[in-house]
């Protein structure tokens, strides 16, 4: 019997960001849900789930022990770290169903070098590259190829391990920083050096059962910290869904050329992939190339997809985890555009102050068609404070990108947070398209 046929399920979400807040918020709308927990959660998640403190998201034995002791029926893993630490493998050994890939499947994100090799073997279009653990070999390739060029730390770097280099000198410096000065610790022991791709970026999500993939939705995010896509890369300063560049025809192409071949390639490799597959894409003149794969819902894109999803998320994730795609009804989405503006702490993505007071969140959330998802927040003596670089995601629905953008920034204006900042142009490409 499928878990999706039971009621009063006890569900745990692992993570503490805006992605996890939006997932928890959507799960509470399921008729299958009995009790929702989040480990560790944050101040916003505490409004919709019971937060579990004192266990690290990478402490797999403690997580399994807690789930067993609390008779958890289903676990949804938000971030990449617990996945690459094998939390799904260990939960399955304890007979607890979990949504997300096992440790071998999570290597698609845990190692950019592994991911590039899978793409190449599976015939998925991507930038030409080398992978190496030798700084001299990397520098030789840079001199031979020239700039612009992209240098990536192969391991996990919380979204900051990719450096766009516009001169050879910048690229050689990036190699020294990663491989010699170890700015990303062991994550930079191996690097991928690849061709610089131009075009328009988009993101796409698909659910996978180890054998095939089912389309979810597309989005576009804004990686750079400054307006007009300037300044250093971040984990993402905002997003919107749907993305106008991902027409129905283009989505079909993404599934056929990228998602399905990747999942089939992983199965052939002996590392079948289950969970949600995220593709970072570069699109130019109707042609697609894959920039990256992530093995979880992207953040801040996830929040926009959850705002639009009308299907029962809990049921969908359970059926995907059980490999019952044949029983999965077509996913239903609100046709409107959802747009997410990330509020970050001044100084991000560099160093920034913590525990700065934030007010006006309730006023922002009271605006029509708006949700404020918490990413890095806590309560100190009843006062909401910041605990991270990316702190809030102000998400609004509108008839089109322009209306969603206007509504989101109206809500942002309600916030009173001296140390907070956001980009003022989230959604500018989609709005420009409307004006054409």
Tab-separated table of C-alpha atoms in Angstrom:
chain	number	residue	atom	x	y	z
A	1	UNK	CA	0.000	0.000	0.000
A	2	UNK	CA	1.298	3.439	-0.949
A	3	UNK	CA	1.883	5.979	1.809
A	4	UNK	CA	-0.179	8.331	-0.386
A	5	UNK	CA	-3.291	6.308	0.574
A	6	UNK	CA	-2.768	6.912	4.299
A	7	UNK	CA	-3.829	9.919	6.384
A	8	UNK	CA	-2.305	11.696	9.395
A	9	UNK	CA	1.235	11.222	8.163
A	10	UNK	CA	4.140	12.392	10.298
A	11	UNK	CA	6.540	14.237	8.020
A	12	UNK	CA	10.014	15.701	8.587
A	13	UNK	CA	11.578	18.360	6.354
A	14	UNK	CA	15.365	18.727	6.684
A	15	UNK	CA	16.810	22.234	6.229
A	16	UNK	CA	16.523	25.817	7.406
A	17	UNK	CA	16.280	28.070	4.345
A	18	UNK	CA	13.688	29.840	2.250
A	19	UNK	CA	13.344	26.729	0.108
A	20	UNK	CA	12.429	24.654	3.164
A	21	UNK	CA	9.978	27.319	4.417
A	22	UNK	CA	8.152	27.248	1.075
A	23	UNK	CA	8.133	23.417	1.051
A	24	UNK	CA	6.771	23.303	4.632
A	25	UNK	CA	4.132	25.920	3.778
A	26	UNK	CA	2.986	23.882	0.769
A	27	UNK	CA	3.020	20.563	2.692
A	28	UNK	CA	0.661	22.015	5.334
A	29	UNK	CA	-1.973	22.291	2.576
A	30	UNK	CA	-1.985	18.487	2.063
A	31	UNK	CA	-4.946	16.436	3.290
A	32	UNK	CA	-2.515	13.568	3.987
A	33	UNK	CA	-0.558	15.516	6.615
A	34	UNK	CA	-0.974	14.806	10.312
A	35	UNK	CA	2.082	16.455	11.897
A	36	UNK	CA	4.937	18.420	10.309
A	37	UNK	CA	8.443	18.794	11.755
A	38	UNK	CA	11.444	20.702	10.406
A	39	UNK	CA	15.079	20.124	11.385
A	40	UNK	CA	16.382	22.665	12.294
A	41	UNK	CA	13.931	25.144	10.713
A	42	UNK	CA	13.937	28.910	11.336
A	43	UNK	CA	11.716	31.632	12.832
A	44	UNK	CA	9.327	31.613	9.850
A	45	UNK	CA	9.123	27.832	9.546
A	46	UNK	CA	8.181	27.727	13.268
A	47	UNK	CA	4.781	29.185	12.251
A	48	UNK	CA	3.949	26.110	10.137
A	49	UNK	CA	6.010	23.245	11.627
A	50	UNK	CA	7.539	22.110	14.901
A	51	UNK	CA	11.255	22.945	14.705
A	52	UNK	CA	13.791	20.383	15.953
A	53	UNK	CA	16.915	21.903	17.448
A	54	UNK	CA	20.230	20.397	18.487
A	55	UNK	CA	20.836	18.001	15.561
A	56	UNK	CA	23.059	19.013	12.627
A	57	UNK	CA	21.640	18.369	9.147
A	58	UNK	CA	24.747	16.285	8.373
A	59	UNK	CA	24.524	14.167	11.560
A	60	UNK	CA	22.944	11.241	9.738
A	61	UNK	CA	22.897	8.689	12.637
A	62	UNK	CA	21.169	11.214	14.962
A	63	UNK	CA	18.612	12.122	12.266
A	64	UNK	CA	17.754	8.450	11.681
A	65	UNK	CA	17.545	7.839	15.438
A	66	UNK	CA	15.215	10.854	15.872
A	67	UNK	CA	12.983	9.735	12.954
A	68	UNK	CA	12.736	6.197	14.302
A	69	UNK	CA	11.987	7.425	17.828
A	70	UNK	CA	9.261	9.759	16.554
A	71	UNK	CA	7.636	7.263	14.135
A	72	UNK	CA	8.237	9.520	11.109
A	73	UNK	CA	6.496	8.257	7.951
A	74	UNK	CA	8.205	10.412	5.331
A	75	UNK	CA	11.255	12.686	5.098
A	76	UNK	CA	11.802	15.508	2.581
A	77	UNK	CA	15.465	16.539	2.307
A	78	UNK	CA	15.908	20.199	1.332
A	79	UNK	CA	19.648	21.015	1.092
A	80	UNK	CA	22.486	19.182	-0.654
A	81	UNK	CA	24.763	18.535	2.362
A	82	UNK	CA	22.658	15.794	4.047
A	83	UNK	CA	22.119	14.164	0.630
A	84	UNK	CA	25.861	13.929	-0.099
A	85	UNK	CA	26.310	12.552	3.449
A	86	UNK	CA	23.967	9.660	2.567
A	87	UNK	CA	20.954	10.527	4.724
A	88	UNK	CA	18.523	8.902	2.243
A	89	UNK	CA	20.516	5.631	2.212
A	90	UNK	CA	20.432	5.385	6.008
A	91	UNK	CA	16.732	6.329	6.294
A	92	UNK	CA	15.873	3.638	3.743
A	93	UNK	CA	17.850	1.060	5.770
A	94	UNK	CA	15.602	2.034	8.717
A	95	UNK	CA	12.514	1.538	6.459
A	96	UNK	CA	11.695	5.269	6.369
A	97	UNK	CA	10.668	6.615	2.959
A	98	UNK	CA	12.598	9.746	1.943
A	99	UNK	CA	12.436	12.154	-0.986
A	100	UNK	CA	15.855	12.830	-2.486
A	101	UNK	CA	18.712	10.911	-4.105
A	102	UNK	CA	20.950	8.445	-2.288
A	103	UNK	CA	24.637	9.259	-1.737
A	104	UNK	CA	25.713	7.916	-5.148
A	105	UNK	CA	22.963	9.909	-6.920
A	106	UNK	CA	23.842	13.084	-4.992
A	107	UNK	CA	27.338	13.024	-6.591
A	108	UNK	CA	25.685	14.826	-9.546
A	109	UNK	CA	25.937	17.915	-7.340
A	110	UNK	CA	28.630	16.795	-4.895
A	111	UNK	CA	31.197	16.611	-7.703
A	112	UNK	CA	31.019	18.975	-10.690
A	113	UNK	CA	33.684	16.805	-12.356
A	114	UNK	CA	31.478	13.698	-12.034
A	115	UNK	CA	28.483	15.667	-13.327
A	116	UNK	CA	30.376	16.876	-16.428
A	117	UNK	CA	31.524	13.304	-17.197
A	118	UNK	CA	27.936	11.989	-16.916
A	119	UNK	CA	26.714	14.734	-19.288
A	120	UNK	CA	29.457	13.952	-21.792
A	121	UNK	CA	28.830	10.175	-21.681
A	122	UNK	CA	25.053	10.740	-22.006
A	123	UNK	CA	25.350	13.101	-24.971
A	124	UNK	CA	23.845	16.030	-23.028
A	125	UNK	CA	24.987	19.378	-24.499
A	126	UNK	CA	27.385	21.234	-22.162
A	127	UNK	CA	30.470	23.477	-22.292
A	128	UNK	CA	33.812	21.896	-23.301
A	129	UNK	CA	35.955	21.316	-20.204
A	130	UNK	CA	38.776	19.594	-18.402
A	131	UNK	CA	38.743	18.203	-14.866
A	132	UNK	CA	42.033	18.140	-12.976
A	133	UNK	CA	43.643	17.905	-9.533
A	134	UNK	CA	46.853	19.485	-10.906
A	135	UNK	CA	47.105	23.330	-10.776
A	136	UNK	CA	49.776	23.371	-13.523
A	137	UNK	CA	47.564	21.358	-15.881
A	138	UNK	CA	44.678	23.769	-15.195
A	139	UNK	CA	46.892	26.805	-15.918
A	140	UNK	CA	48.217	25.192	-19.112
A	141	UNK	CA	44.627	24.676	-20.327
A	142	UNK	CA	43.779	28.314	-19.508
A	143	UNK	CA	46.789	29.593	-21.499
A	144	UNK	CA	45.901	27.339	-24.430
A	145	UNK	CA	42.172	28.248	-24.407
A	146	UNK	CA	42.335	31.945	-23.478
A	147	UNK	CA	39.719	34.110	-21.756
A	148	UNK	CA	36.871	34.543	-20.991
A	149	UNK	CA	36.834	31.162	-19.228
A	150	UNK	CA	35.086	29.626	-16.200
A	151	UNK	CA	36.832	28.035	-13.197
A	152	UNK	CA	34.757	25.814	-10.872
A	153	UNK	CA	35.678	24.124	-7.605
A	154	UNK	CA	34.415	20.565	-8.105
A	155	UNK	CA	33.066	20.075	-4.558
A	156	UNK	CA	30.201	21.770	-2.686
A	157	UNK	CA	30.717	25.499	-2.016
A	158	UNK	CA	27.204	26.729	-1.084
A	159	UNK	CA	26.689	28.149	-4.581
A	160	UNK	CA	29.891	30.235	-4.528
A	161	UNK	CA	32.418	27.884	-6.171
A	162	UNK	CA	32.084	29.214	-9.740
A	163	UNK	CA	34.321	32.066	-10.928
A	164	UNK	CA	33.803	33.777	-14.296
A	165	UNK	CA	37.234	34.930	-15.459
A	166	UNK	CA	37.489	37.633	-18.102
A	167	UNK	CA	41.313	37.592	-18.367
A	168	UNK	CA	43.830	34.752	-18.254
A	169	UNK	CA	45.376	36.358	-15.181
A	170	UNK	CA	42.020	36.228	-13.324
A	171	UNK	CA	41.667	32.542	-14.232
A	172	UNK	CA	45.193	31.679	-13.039
A	173	UNK	CA	44.470	33.587	-9.804
A	174	UNK	CA	41.241	31.579	-9.389
A	175	UNK	CA	43.234	28.327	-9.728
A	176	UNK	CA	45.721	29.539	-7.088
A	177	UNK	CA	42.880	30.610	-4.774
A	178	UNK	CA	41.072	27.270	-5.061
A	179	UNK	CA	43.885	24.742	-5.373
A	180	UNK	CA	46.816	26.379	-3.557
A	181	UNK	CA	45.270	28.833	-1.050
A	182	UNK	CA	42.291	26.474	-0.446
A	183	UNK	CA	39.618	29.202	-0.181
A	184	UNK	CA	37.004	26.450	-0.526
A	185	UNK	CA	38.910	23.970	1.672
A	186	UNK	CA	38.896	20.446	0.154
A	187	UNK	CA	36.089	21.349	-2.285
A	188	UNK	CA	38.750	22.936	-4.518
A	189	UNK	CA	41.150	19.958	-4.568
A	190	UNK	CA	39.764	19.153	-8.011
A	191	UNK	CA	38.600	21.826	-10.450
A	192	UNK	CA	36.632	21.978	-13.672
A	193	UNK	CA	37.883	24.573	-16.177
A	194	UNK	CA	35.356	25.144	-18.931
A	195	UNK	CA	34.315	27.196	-21.924
A	196	UNK	CA	32.547	30.490	-21.154
A	197	UNK	CA	28.967	30.251	-22.449
A	198	UNK	CA	26.871	33.219	-23.513
A	199	UNK	CA	23.102	33.482	-23.821
A	200	UNK	CA	20.177	33.614	-21.418
A	201	UNK	CA	20.152	31.489	-18.267
A	202	UNK	CA	17.139	29.526	-17.070
A	203	UNK	CA	16.432	26.778	-14.535
A	204	UNK	CA	14.335	23.657	-14.898
A	205	UNK	CA	13.034	21.063	-12.418
A	206	UNK	CA	12.023	17.461	-13.074
A	207	UNK	CA	10.961	14.636	-10.745
A	208	UNK	CA	12.931	11.415	-11.206
A	209	UNK	CA	12.270	7.815	-10.135
A	210	UNK	CA	15.649	6.289	-11.061
A	211	UNK	CA	14.534	5.352	-14.585
A	212	UNK	CA	12.877	8.391	-16.119
A	213	UNK	CA	11.884	12.015	-15.474
A	214	UNK	CA	8.608	13.947	-15.280
A	215	UNK	CA	8.526	17.691	-15.983
A	216	UNK	CA	7.793	20.054	-13.075
A	217	UNK	CA	8.404	23.712	-14.002
A	218	UNK	CA	10.898	26.286	-15.200
A	219	UNK	CA	12.164	29.480	-13.594
A	220	UNK	CA	14.816	32.149	-13.979
A	221	UNK	CA	17.027	33.398	-11.184
A	222	UNK	CA	19.444	36.271	-10.682
A	223	UNK	CA	22.816	35.069	-9.421
A	224	UNK	CA	24.800	38.314	-9.261
A	225	UNK	CA	24.502	40.563	-6.239
A	226	UNK	CA	24.014	43.904	-8.040
A	227	UNK	CA	21.351	45.424	-10.289
A	228	UNK	CA	21.861	44.765	-14.000
A	229	UNK	CA	23.617	41.475	-13.167
A	230	UNK	CA	26.763	43.094	-11.789
A	231	UNK	CA	29.115	42.177	-8.950
A	232	UNK	CA	30.031	38.767	-7.520
A	233	UNK	CA	27.898	35.621	-7.748
A	234	UNK	CA	25.622	34.699	-4.833
A	235	UNK	CA	23.349	31.788	-3.975
A	236	UNK	CA	20.647	33.790	-5.827
A	237	UNK	CA	19.116	37.250	-5.289
A	238	UNK	CA	15.683	36.553	-6.736
A	239	UNK	CA	13.725	34.461	-9.219
A	240	UNK	CA	10.489	34.176	-11.138
A	241	UNK	CA	8.396	31.379	-12.643
A	242	UNK	CA	7.391	30.682	-15.335
A	243	UNK	CA	10.339	31.936	-17.419
A	244	UNK	CA	9.194	33.387	-20.764
A	245	UNK	CA	12.253	31.932	-22.533
A	246	UNK	CA	11.035	28.428	-21.591
A	247	UNK	CA	8.174	28.160	-24.074
A	248	UNK	CA	6.223	24.864	-24.232
A	249	UNK	CA	8.398	23.865	-27.203
A	250	UNK	CA	11.595	24.718	-25.306
A	251	UNK	CA	10.433	22.796	-22.183
A	252	UNK	CA	9.877	19.726	-24.367
A	253	UNK	CA	13.406	20.138	-25.729
A	254	UNK	CA	14.842	20.429	-22.193
A	255	UNK	CA	13.156	17.178	-21.154
A	256	UNK	CA	14.249	15.346	-24.319
A	257	UNK	CA	17.830	16.643	-24.583
A	258	UNK	CA	18.733	17.168	-20.908
A	259	UNK	CA	16.575	15.655	-18.165
A	260	UNK	CA	15.702	12.227	-19.571
A	261	UNK	CA	19.226	11.523	-20.967
A	262	UNK	CA	20.783	12.546	-17.622
A	263	UNK	CA	18.534	10.186	-15.649
A	264	UNK	CA	19.125	7.374	-18.159
A	265	UNK	CA	22.881	8.076	-18.031
A	266	UNK	CA	22.877	7.865	-14.232
A	267	UNK	CA	21.047	4.501	-14.404
A	268	UNK	CA	23.593	3.187	-16.960
A	269	UNK	CA	26.376	4.351	-14.635
A	270	UNK	CA	24.964	2.149	-11.861
A	271	UNK	CA	23.957	5.228	-9.832
A	272	UNK	CA	20.199	5.596	-10.479
A	273	UNK	CA	18.870	9.053	-9.621
A	274	UNK	CA	15.674	9.545	-7.586
A	275	UNK	CA	14.347	12.877	-6.340
A	276	UNK	CA	14.209	16.285	-7.963
A	277	UNK	CA	16.733	17.100	-10.667
A	278	UNK	CA	17.499	20.775	-11.199
A	279	UNK	CA	19.196	21.901	-14.406
A	280	UNK	CA	20.913	25.266	-14.776
A	281	UNK	CA	20.690	26.018	-18.506
A	282	UNK	CA	22.208	28.472	-20.976
A	283	UNK	CA	19.968	29.137	-23.973
A	284	UNK	CA	21.163	30.855	-27.137
A	285	UNK	CA	19.392	30.971	-30.503
A	286	UNK	CA	17.155	28.065	-29.508
A	287	UNK	CA	20.081	25.840	-28.477
A	288	UNK	CA	20.492	24.557	-24.901
A	289	UNK	CA	23.661	23.827	-22.940
A	290	UNK	CA	23.758	22.605	-19.333
A	291	UNK	CA	25.699	24.773	-16.880
A	292	UNK	CA	25.062	22.603	-13.818
A	293	UNK	CA	22.837	20.022	-12.205
A	294	UNK	CA	21.655	20.261	-8.614
A	295	UNK	CA	20.011	17.375	-6.774
A	296	UNK	CA	17.395	19.400	-4.876
A	297	UNK	CA	14.954	22.254	-5.442
A	298	UNK	CA	16.999	25.370	-6.255
A	299	UNK	CA	16.767	28.337	-3.920
A	300	UNK	CA	15.305	30.995	-4.605
A	301	UNK	CA	13.501	29.308	-7.556
A	302	UNK	CA	11.759	26.735	-5.354
A	303	UNK	CA	9.731	29.449	-3.599
A	304	UNK	CA	8.250	30.653	-6.926
A	305	UNK	CA	7.377	27.088	-7.987
A	306	UNK	CA	5.697	26.382	-4.616
A	307	UNK	CA	3.665	29.609	-4.928
A	308	UNK	CA	2.316	28.372	-8.281
A	309	UNK	CA	1.853	24.653	-7.499
A	310	UNK	CA	-1.788	23.659	-7.013
A	311	UNK	CA	-1.268	19.868	-6.747
A	312	UNK	CA	-0.892	18.152	-3.361
A	313	UNK	CA	2.889	18.378	-2.851
A	314	UNK	CA	3.020	15.650	-0.213
A	315	UNK	CA	1.223	13.167	-2.460
A	316	UNK	CA	3.445	14.074	-5.428
A	317	UNK	CA	6.704	13.628	-3.464
A	318	UNK	CA	5.544	10.327	-1.943
A	319	UNK	CA	4.562	8.861	-5.341
A	320	UNK	CA	7.897	10.023	-6.814
A	321	UNK	CA	9.837	8.450	-3.894
A	322	UNK	CA	7.925	5.182	-4.303
A	323	UNK	CA	8.636	5.142	-8.048
A	324	UNK	CA	4.880	5.198	-8.813
A	325	UNK	CA	4.983	7.669	-11.699
A	326	UNK	CA	2.159	5.821	-13.457
A	327	UNK	CA	-0.175	6.897	-10.611
A	328	UNK	CA	0.993	10.512	-10.660
A	329	UNK	CA	-1.707	12.804	-12.089
A	330	UNK	CA	-0.450	15.711	-14.243
A	331	UNK	CA	0.874	18.501	-12.004
A	332	UNK	CA	-1.394	21.547	-11.792
A	333	UNK	CA	-0.023	25.083	-11.667
A	334	UNK	CA	-1.456	28.554	-11.208
A	335	UNK	CA	-0.981	30.197	-14.644
A	336	UNK	CA	0.078	33.457	-12.980
A	337	UNK	CA	3.710	34.541	-12.530
A	338	UNK	CA	5.370	34.203	-9.127
A	339	UNK	CA	8.322	36.501	-8.397
A	340	UNK	CA	10.681	36.256	-5.414
A	341	UNK	CA	12.850	39.165	-4.201
A	342	UNK	CA	15.599	38.090	-1.810
A	343	UNK	CA	16.403	40.385	1.110
A	344	UNK	CA	20.041	39.982	2.156
A	345	UNK	CA	22.279	41.424	4.873
A	346	UNK	CA	24.556	44.309	3.805
A	347	UNK	CA	27.986	42.894	3.004
A	348	UNK	CA	26.663	39.642	1.477
A	349	UNK	CA	28.127	37.642	-0.326
A	350	UNK	CA	31.175	38.775	1.675
A	351	UNK	CA	31.198	39.072	5.464
A	352	UNK	CA	28.111	40.572	7.114
A	353	UNK	CA	26.753	41.325	10.595
A	354	UNK	CA	24.407	38.870	12.335
A	355	UNK	CA	21.491	39.268	14.770
A	356	UNK	CA	20.312	42.572	13.247
A	357	UNK	CA	16.646	43.405	14.061
A	358	UNK	CA	13.976	43.078	11.352
A	359	UNK	CA	10.470	44.571	11.580
A	360	UNK	CA	7.475	44.877	9.266
A	361	UNK	CA	7.420	41.249	8.077
A	362	UNK	CA	3.767	40.777	9.088
A	363	UNK	CA	2.805	43.948	7.174
A	364	UNK	CA	4.666	42.702	4.095
A	365	UNK	CA	2.968	39.290	4.314
A	366	UNK	CA	-0.500	40.913	4.596
A	367	UNK	CA	-0.171	42.377	1.095
A	368	UNK	CA	-2.414	40.624	-1.486
A	369	UNK	CA	-1.050	37.447	-3.150
A	370	UNK	CA	2.170	37.669	-1.133
A	371	UNK	CA	4.193	35.303	1.049
A	372	UNK	CA	7.359	36.144	2.968
A	373	UNK	CA	9.571	33.075	3.218
A	374	UNK	CA	12.268	33.108	5.903
A	375	UNK	CA	15.781	31.973	5.004
A	376	UNK	CA	18.161	33.168	7.725
A	377	UNK	CA	16.081	34.304	10.712
A	378	UNK	CA	15.719	33.630	14.428
A	379	UNK	CA	13.777	35.096	17.362
A	380	UNK	CA	15.721	36.771	20.195
A	381	UNK	CA	13.563	37.822	23.153
A	382	UNK	CA	10.561	37.989	20.809
A	383	UNK	CA	12.428	40.145	18.238
A	384	UNK	CA	12.975	38.772	14.708
A	385	UNK	CA	16.706	38.914	13.849
A	386	UNK	CA	18.887	37.983	10.885
A	387	UNK	CA	21.204	34.977	11.120
A	388	UNK	CA	22.460	34.630	7.544
A	389	UNK	CA	23.438	36.359	4.317
A	390	UNK	CA	20.178	35.701	2.481
A	391	UNK	CA	17.482	36.348	5.061
A	392	UNK	CA	13.987	36.706	3.545
A	393	UNK	CA	12.297	35.962	0.235
A	394	UNK	CA	9.375	38.237	-0.585
A	395	UNK	CA	7.255	36.304	-3.065
A	396	UNK	CA	4.239	37.633	-4.966
A	397	UNK	CA	1.844	36.363	-7.635
A	398	UNK	CA	0.689	38.565	-10.522
A	399	UNK	CA	-1.136	38.211	-13.834
A	400	UNK	CA	2.240	38.670	-15.534
A	401	UNK	CA	5.865	39.395	-14.588
A	402	UNK	CA	5.275	43.153	-14.347
A	403	UNK	CA	2.340	42.807	-11.942
A	404	UNK	CA	4.179	40.207	-9.827
A	405	UNK	CA	7.254	42.467	-9.734
A	406	UNK	CA	5.208	45.509	-8.653
A	407	UNK	CA	3.451	43.511	-5.933
A	408	UNK	CA	6.683	41.996	-4.577
A	409	UNK	CA	8.413	45.393	-4.316
A	410	UNK	CA	5.323	46.905	-2.668
A	411	UNK	CA	5.677	44.236	0.010
A	412	UNK	CA	9.454	44.819	0.278
A	413	UNK	CA	8.682	48.486	1.059
A	414	UNK	CA	6.824	47.357	4.221
A	415	UNK	CA	10.019	45.914	5.726
A	416	UNK	CA	11.954	47.910	8.290
A	417	UNK	CA	15.473	46.504	8.364
A	418	UNK	CA	18.376	48.933	8.417
A	419	UNK	CA	21.033	46.366	7.459
A	420	UNK	CA	18.958	44.734	4.702
A	421	UNK	CA	19.222	45.241	0.951
A	422	UNK	CA	17.820	43.717	-2.238
A	423	UNK	CA	18.220	44.026	-5.960
A	424	UNK	CA	15.714	46.484	-7.425
A	425	UNK	CA	15.379	44.780	-10.821
A	426	UNK	CA	14.315	41.167	-10.213
A	427	UNK	CA	12.376	39.995	-13.272
A	428	UNK	CA	13.725	42.710	-15.589
A	429	UNK	CA	14.177	40.331	-18.555
A	430	UNK	CA	10.610	39.026	-18.348
A	431	UNK	CA	9.241	42.578	-17.967
A	432	UNK	CA	11.291	43.769	-20.981
A	433	UNK	CA	9.819	40.932	-23.058
A	434	UNK	CA	6.293	42.122	-22.161
A	435	UNK	CA	7.170	45.618	-23.409
A	436	UNK	CA	8.446	44.367	-26.783
